[in-house]
């Protein structure tokens, strides 16, 4: 009796692009760490056809300085891929749910998903998915806002104590 070989299965690999971002050089989620984790989690699930990398760019301010992010959105409108992969949602954006809506709408309108190492896939096609995304997006934005205030407060305290807030140049 003939039995098909079940050990050989053709895998369908979906075209994806990776987006990596970090705000500062001393972040624990450096570009190298993000890249390693994306390859570990998604290397066999997706065919990564492009890497968009914004180093030293904040995710909680306007996107004008995030050149690679803007290029990713332009390529999304051309339907060059099916999935965007990121380390976590905060790498994609830390803007509030209103300010980040345009980028998410571009992806959703072009049937492009966002999949992350930490939170998993984001579902903008259902009301429950959008509600969860809104809550998590607002949480990331709130964290970013509080972090910025703590950093400013720390710099002000150092300044008041006469401690310079930057490396003094040599020469």
Phi, psi and omega in degrees: 000135182280135178230124180296148179286109183273353179281338179259111177231128178287126179268139174267117180255129185265135177292127180224159172238152180254137174242124179237137180211142170215147185276319185227162181292337184260016179292145179286338177260065181296167179303317181297318178295315179300314181299314179301315181291323177297316179294320179297313185281321190245358185305325180261348181272323183232153171264108183280111186262346179201151176241125176250120187230121175245104178265140178069028181241130178287144175264359184252007176243181181303157187272000184304326181276350180269077187301316181291325176297316178296321178295321177301314180295322176297316179292329177296320179293338176273357179058047181277351183204170183250339186218142168252129177247140179221163176295311175206174183301326183291338175289323179292309177195150170239014175290160177291174187295335177283310183293334180270356186297322183298315179298317180293323179295320178301314179296311182298317180298333180259014178056043178251130181264160171247126179234132183237153178297314188279307186263349183087201185281139178265132182246103179264006183268348180239156179296319178299318179298319179291323178295312178300315180299317179300315181297314180293322178297314179296323177298316178296319180295317179298317177302314181297318180296315180293322178297316180299319179294317179297319179297314179298317179299319179295319178295320180295317179298315178299317179299315180298330179274359179084015178267122180296144182269007180213166178289129179284127182293149178271133172107000000 
